[in-house]
PDB file of C-alpha atoms in Angstrom:
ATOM      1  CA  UNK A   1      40.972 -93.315 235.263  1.00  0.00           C
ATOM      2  CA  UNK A   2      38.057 -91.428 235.548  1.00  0.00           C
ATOM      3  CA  UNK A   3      39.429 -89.837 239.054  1.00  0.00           C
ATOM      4  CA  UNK A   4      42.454 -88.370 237.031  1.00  0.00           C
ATOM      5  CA  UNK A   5      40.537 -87.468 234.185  1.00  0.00           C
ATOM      6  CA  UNK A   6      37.935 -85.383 235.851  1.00  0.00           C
ATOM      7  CA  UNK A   7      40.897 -83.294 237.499  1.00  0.00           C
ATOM      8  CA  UNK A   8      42.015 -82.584 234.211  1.00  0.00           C
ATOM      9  CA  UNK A   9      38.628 -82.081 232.564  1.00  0.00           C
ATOM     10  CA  UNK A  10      38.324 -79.926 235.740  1.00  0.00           C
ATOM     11  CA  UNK A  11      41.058 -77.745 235.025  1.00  0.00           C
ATOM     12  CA  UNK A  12      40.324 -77.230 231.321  1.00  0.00           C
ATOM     13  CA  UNK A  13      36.517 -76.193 232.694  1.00  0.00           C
ATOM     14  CA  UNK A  14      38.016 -73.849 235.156  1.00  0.00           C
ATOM     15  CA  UNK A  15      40.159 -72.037 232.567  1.00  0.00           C
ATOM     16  CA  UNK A  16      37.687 -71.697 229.517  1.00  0.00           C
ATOM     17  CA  UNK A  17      35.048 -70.180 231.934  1.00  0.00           C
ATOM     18  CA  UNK A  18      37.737 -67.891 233.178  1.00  0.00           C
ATOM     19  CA  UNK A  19      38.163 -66.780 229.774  1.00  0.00           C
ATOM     20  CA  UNK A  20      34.306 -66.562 228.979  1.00  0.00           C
ATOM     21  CA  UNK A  21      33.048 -65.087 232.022  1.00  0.00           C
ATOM     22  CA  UNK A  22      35.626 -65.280 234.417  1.00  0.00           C
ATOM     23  CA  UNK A  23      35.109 -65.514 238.569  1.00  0.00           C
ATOM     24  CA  UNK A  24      31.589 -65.792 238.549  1.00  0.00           C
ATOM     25  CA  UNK A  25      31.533 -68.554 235.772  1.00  0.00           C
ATOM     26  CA  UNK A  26      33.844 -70.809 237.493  1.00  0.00           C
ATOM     27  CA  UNK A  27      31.856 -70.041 240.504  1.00  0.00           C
ATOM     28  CA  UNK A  28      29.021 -71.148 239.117  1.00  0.00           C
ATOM     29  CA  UNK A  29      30.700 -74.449 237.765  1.00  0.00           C
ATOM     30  CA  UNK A  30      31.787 -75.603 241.509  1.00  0.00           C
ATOM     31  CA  UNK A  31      28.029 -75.684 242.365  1.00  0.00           C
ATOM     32  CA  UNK A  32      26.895 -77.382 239.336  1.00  0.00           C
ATOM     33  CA  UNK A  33      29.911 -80.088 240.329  1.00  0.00           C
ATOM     34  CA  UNK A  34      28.260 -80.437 243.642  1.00  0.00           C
ATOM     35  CA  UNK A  35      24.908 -80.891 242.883  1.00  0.00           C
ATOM     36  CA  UNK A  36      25.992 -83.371 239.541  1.00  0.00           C
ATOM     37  CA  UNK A  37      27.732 -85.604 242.130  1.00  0.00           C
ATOM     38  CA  UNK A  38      24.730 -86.196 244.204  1.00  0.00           C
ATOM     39  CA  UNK A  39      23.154 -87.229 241.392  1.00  0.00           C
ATOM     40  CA  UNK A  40      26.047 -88.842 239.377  1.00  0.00           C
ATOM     41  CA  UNK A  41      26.943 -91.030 242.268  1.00  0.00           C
ATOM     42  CA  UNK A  42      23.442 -93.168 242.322  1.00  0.00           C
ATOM     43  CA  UNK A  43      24.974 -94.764 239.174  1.00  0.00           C
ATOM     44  CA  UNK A  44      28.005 -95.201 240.594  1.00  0.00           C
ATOM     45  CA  UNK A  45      26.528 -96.985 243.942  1.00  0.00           C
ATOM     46  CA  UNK A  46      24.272 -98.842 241.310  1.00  0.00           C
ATOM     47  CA  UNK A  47      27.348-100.593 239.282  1.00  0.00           C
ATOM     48  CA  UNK A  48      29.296-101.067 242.196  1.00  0.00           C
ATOM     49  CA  UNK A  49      26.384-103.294 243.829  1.00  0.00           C
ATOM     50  CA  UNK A  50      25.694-104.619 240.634  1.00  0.00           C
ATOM     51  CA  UNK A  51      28.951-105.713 239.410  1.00  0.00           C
ATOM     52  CA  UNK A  52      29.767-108.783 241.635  1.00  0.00           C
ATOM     53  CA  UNK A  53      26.284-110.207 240.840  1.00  0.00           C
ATOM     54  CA  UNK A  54      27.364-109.546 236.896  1.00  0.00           C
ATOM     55  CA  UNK A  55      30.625-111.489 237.275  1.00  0.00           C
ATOM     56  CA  UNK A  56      29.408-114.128 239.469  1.00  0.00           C
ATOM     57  CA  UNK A  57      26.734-115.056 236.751  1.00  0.00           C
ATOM     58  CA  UNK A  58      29.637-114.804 233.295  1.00  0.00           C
ATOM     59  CA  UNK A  59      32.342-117.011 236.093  1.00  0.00           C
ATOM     60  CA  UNK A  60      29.034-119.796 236.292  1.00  0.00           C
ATOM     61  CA  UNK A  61      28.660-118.941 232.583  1.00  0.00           C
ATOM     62  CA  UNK A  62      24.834-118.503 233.255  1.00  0.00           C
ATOM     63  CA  UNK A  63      24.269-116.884 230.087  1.00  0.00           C
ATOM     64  CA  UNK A  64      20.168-116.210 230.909  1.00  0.00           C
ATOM     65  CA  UNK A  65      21.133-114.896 234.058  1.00  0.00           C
ATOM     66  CA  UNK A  66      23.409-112.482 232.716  1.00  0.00           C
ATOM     67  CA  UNK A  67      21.379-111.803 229.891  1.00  0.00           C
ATOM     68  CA  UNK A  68      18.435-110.611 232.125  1.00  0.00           C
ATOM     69  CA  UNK A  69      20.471-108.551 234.799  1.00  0.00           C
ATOM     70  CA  UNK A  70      21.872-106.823 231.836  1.00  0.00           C
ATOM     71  CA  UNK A  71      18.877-106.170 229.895  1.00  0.00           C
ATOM     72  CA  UNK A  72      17.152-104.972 233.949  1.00  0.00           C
ATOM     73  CA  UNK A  73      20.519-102.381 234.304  1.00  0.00           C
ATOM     74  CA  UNK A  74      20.190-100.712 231.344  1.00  0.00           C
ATOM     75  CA  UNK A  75      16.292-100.029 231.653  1.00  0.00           C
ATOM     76  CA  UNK A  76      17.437 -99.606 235.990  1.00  0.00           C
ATOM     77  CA  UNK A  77      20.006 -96.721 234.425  1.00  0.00           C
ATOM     78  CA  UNK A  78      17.674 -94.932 231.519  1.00  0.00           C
ATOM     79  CA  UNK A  79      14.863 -94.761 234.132  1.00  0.00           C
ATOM     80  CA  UNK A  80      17.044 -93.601 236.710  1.00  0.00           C
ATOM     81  CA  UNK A  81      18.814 -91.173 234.057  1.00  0.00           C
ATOM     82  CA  UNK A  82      15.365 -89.671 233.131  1.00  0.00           C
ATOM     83  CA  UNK A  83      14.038 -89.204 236.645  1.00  0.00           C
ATOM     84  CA  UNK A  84      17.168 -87.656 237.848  1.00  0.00           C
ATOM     85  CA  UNK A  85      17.461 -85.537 234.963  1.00  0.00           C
ATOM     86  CA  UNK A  86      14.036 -84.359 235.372  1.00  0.00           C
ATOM     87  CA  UNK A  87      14.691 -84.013 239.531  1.00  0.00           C
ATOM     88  CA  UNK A  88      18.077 -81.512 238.226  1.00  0.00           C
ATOM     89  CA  UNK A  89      15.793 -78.953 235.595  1.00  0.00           C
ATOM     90  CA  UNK A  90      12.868 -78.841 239.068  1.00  0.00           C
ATOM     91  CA  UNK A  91      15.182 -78.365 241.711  1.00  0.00           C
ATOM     92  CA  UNK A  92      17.554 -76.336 239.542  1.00  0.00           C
ATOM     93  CA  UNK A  93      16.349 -72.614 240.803  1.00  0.00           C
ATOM     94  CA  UNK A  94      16.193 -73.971 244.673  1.00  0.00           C
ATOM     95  CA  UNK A  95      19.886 -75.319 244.633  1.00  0.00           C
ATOM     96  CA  UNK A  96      21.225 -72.230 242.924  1.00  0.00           C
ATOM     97  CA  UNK A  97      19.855 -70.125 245.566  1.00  0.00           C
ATOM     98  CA  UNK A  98      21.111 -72.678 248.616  1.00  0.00           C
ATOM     99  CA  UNK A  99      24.613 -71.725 247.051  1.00  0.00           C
ATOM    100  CA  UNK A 100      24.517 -68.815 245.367  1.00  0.00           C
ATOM    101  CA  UNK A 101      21.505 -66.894 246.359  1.00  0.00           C
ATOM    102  CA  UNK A 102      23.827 -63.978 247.882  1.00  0.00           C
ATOM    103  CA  UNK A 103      24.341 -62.999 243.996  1.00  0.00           C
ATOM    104  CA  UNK A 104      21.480 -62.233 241.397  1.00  0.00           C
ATOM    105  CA  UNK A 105      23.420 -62.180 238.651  1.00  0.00           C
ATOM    106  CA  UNK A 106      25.673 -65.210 239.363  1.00  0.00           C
ATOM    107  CA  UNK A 107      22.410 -67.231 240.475  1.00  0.00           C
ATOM    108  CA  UNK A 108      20.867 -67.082 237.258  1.00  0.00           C
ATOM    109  CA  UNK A 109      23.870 -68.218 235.629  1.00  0.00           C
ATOM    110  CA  UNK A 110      24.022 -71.325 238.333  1.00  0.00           C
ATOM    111  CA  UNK A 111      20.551 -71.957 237.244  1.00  0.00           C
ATOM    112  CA  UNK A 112      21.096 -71.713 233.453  1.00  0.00           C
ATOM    113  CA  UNK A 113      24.262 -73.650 233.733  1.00  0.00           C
ATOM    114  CA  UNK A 114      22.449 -76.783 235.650  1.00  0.00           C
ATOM    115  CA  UNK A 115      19.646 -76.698 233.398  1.00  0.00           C
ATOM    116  CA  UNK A 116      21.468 -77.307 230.187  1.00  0.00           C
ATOM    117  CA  UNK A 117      24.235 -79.424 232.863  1.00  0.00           C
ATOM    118  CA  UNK A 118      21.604 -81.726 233.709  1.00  0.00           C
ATOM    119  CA  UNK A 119      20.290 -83.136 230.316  1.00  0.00           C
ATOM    120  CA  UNK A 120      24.104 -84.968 230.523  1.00  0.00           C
ATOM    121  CA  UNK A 121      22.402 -87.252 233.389  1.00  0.00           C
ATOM    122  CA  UNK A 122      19.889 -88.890 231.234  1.00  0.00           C
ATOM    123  CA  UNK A 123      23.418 -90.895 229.133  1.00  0.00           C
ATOM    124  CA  UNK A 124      25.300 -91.071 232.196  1.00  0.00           C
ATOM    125  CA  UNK A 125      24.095 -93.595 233.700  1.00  0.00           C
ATOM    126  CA  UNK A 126      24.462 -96.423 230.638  1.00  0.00           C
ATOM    127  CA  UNK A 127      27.990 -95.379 229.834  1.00  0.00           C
ATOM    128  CA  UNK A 128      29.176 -95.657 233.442  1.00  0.00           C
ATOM    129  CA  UNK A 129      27.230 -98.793 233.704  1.00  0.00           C
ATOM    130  CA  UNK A 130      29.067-100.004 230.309  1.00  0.00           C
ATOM    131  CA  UNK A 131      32.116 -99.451 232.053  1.00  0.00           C
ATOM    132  CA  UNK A 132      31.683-101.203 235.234  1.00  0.00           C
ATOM    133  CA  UNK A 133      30.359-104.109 233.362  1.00  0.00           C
ATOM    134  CA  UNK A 134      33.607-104.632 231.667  1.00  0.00           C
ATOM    135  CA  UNK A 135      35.299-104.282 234.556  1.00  0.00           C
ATOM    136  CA  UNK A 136      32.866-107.221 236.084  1.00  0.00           C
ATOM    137  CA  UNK A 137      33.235-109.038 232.851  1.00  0.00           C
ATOM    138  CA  UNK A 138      37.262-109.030 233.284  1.00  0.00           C
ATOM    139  CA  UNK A 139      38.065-106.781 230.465  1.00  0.00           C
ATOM    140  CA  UNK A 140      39.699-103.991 232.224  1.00  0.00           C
ATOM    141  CA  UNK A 141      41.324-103.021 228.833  1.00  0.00           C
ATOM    142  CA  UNK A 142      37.655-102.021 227.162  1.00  0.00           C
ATOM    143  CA  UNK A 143      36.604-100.845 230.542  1.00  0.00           C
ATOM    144  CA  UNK A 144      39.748 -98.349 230.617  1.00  0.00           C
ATOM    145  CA  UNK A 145      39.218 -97.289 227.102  1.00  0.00           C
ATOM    146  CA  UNK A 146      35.427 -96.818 227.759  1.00  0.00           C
ATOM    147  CA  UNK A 147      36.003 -94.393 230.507  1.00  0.00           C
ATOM    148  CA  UNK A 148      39.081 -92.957 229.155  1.00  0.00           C
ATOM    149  CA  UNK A 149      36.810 -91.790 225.994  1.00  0.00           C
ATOM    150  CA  UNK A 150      33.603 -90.698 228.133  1.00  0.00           C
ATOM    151  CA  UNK A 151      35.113 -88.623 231.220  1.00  0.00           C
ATOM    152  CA  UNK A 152      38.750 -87.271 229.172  1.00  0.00           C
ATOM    153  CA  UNK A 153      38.744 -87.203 225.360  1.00  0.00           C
ATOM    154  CA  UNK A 154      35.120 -86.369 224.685  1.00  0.00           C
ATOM    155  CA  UNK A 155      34.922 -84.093 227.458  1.00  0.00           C
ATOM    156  CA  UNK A 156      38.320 -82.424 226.958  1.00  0.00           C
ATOM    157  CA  UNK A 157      37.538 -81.864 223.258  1.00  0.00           C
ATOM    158  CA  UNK A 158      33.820 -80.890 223.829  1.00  0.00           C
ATOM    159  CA  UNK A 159      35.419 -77.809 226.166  1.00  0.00           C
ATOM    160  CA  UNK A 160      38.186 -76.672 224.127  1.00  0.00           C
ATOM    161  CA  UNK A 161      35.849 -76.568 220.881  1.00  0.00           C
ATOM    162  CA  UNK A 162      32.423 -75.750 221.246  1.00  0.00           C
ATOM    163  CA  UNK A 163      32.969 -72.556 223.283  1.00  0.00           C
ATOM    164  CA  UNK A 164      34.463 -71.083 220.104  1.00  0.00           C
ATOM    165  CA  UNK A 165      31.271 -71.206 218.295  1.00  0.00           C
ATOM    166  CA  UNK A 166      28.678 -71.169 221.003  1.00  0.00           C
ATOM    167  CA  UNK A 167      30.303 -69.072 223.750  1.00  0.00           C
ATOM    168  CA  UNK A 168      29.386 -70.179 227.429  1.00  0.00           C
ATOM    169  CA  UNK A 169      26.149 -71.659 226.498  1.00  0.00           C
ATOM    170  CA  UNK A 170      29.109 -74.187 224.508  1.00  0.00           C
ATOM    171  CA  UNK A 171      30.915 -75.207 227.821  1.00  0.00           C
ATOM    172  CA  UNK A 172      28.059 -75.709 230.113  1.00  0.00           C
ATOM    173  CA  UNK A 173      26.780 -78.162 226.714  1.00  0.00           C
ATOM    174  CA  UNK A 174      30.146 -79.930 226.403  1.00  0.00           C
ATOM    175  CA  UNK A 175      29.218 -82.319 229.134  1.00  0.00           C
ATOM    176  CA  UNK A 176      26.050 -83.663 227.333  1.00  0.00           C
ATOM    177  CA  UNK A 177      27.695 -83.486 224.392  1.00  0.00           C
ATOM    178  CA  UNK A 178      30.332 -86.128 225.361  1.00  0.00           C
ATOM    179  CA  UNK A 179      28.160 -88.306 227.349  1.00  0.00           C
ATOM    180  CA  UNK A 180      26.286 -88.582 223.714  1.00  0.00           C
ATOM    181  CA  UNK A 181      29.562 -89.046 222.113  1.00  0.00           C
ATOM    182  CA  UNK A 182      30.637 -91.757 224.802  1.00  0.00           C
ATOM    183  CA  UNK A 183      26.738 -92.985 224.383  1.00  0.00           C
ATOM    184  CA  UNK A 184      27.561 -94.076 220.870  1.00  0.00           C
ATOM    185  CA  UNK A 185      30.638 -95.617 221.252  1.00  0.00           C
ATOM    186  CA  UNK A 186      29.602 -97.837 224.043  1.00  0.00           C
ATOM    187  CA  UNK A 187      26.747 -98.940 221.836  1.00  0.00           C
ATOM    188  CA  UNK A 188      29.043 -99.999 219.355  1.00  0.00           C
ATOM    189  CA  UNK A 189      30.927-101.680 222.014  1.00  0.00           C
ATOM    190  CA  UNK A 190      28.579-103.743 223.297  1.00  0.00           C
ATOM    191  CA  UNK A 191      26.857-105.294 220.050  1.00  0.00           C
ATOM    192  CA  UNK A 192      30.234-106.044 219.233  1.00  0.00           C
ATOM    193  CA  UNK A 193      30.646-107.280 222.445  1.00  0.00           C
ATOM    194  CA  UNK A 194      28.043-109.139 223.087  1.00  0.00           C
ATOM    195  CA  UNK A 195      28.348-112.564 221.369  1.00  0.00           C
ATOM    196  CA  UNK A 196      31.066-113.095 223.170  1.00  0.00           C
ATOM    197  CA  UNK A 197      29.735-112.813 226.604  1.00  0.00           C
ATOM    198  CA  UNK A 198      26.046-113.406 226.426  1.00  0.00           C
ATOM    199  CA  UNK A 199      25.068-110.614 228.020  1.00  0.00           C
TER     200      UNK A 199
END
């Protein structure tokens, strides 16, 4: 799900900066991509580590167990988030200029683009925990809708509308804007949630 959606959410990003700032904005959007996925994929290699403990303890129906590894993850992926979010705004300038330091102009754009790009990294980590935890849970149905919402219909909407009234600045926020979106969904989700599975 979230493979397919970010080739879609990809190709809506790709046209709306063409029709912003054209070359140089989609440009700039390939190396905020790269440098997101370095960062992105610690909370990826976190759930997937993470997730066999989480179903082992809800198969023994170890409630406590579960209870505290879930409680650890989501202080694990805010910590994480904040760190990494703080690493993205430092190392901003230096990354640009690995990739795009050829070009002035399309450097500072880079830099303001993973700037605003990287306050997205401080909610990413809980909602693609919330995900994988369904998954580990054996809910794929939740876990599906959960990343469905967070990495297509948030994004995809965030792209197409907030451009119109806050020009480029309005795609590069669309990302942080959906990861709060997704944020408060998945909150919802799991008080709901959580009687159920003693997490």
């Amino acid at each position: 799900m979230s493979n397919i959606s970010g080739s879609l959410v990809s190709i809506l990003f790709n046209f709306q900066l063409m029709r912003y700032v054209g070359e140089q904005g989609v440009a700039a959007y390939g190396v905020v991509m790269y440098v997101a996925f370095f960062f992105i994929a610690v909370f990826f290699g976190y759930t997937m580590g993470v997730s066999p403990v989480i179903s082992y303890h809800f198969g023994a129906q170890d409630r406590q167990e579960l209870h505290s590894l879930f409680g650890k993850s989501l202080v694990i992926s805010l910590c994480a988030g904040l760190v990494m979010t703080a690493l993205a705004e430092i190392l901003a300038g230096p990354l640009a200029a690995v990739y795009v330091g050829y070009d002035a102009s399309l450097e500072a754009m880079t830099i303001d683009a993973m700037e605003i790009f990287a306050t997205c990294i401080v909610f990413a980590g809980i909602n693609i925990f919330t995900s994988a935890l369904f998954t580990a849970l054996n809910n794929g149905l939740i876990s599906a809708a959960v990343a469905f919402l967070r990495s297509l219909v948030f994004q995809a909407a965030c792209v197409l509308i907030l451009p119109q009234f806050f020009g480029v600045s309005g795609i590069w926020w669309s990302m942080t804007l959906a990861e709060v979106l997704a944020l408060l969904v998945n909150i919802v989700i799991l008080a709901k949630e959580q009687k159920r599975y003693g997490y």
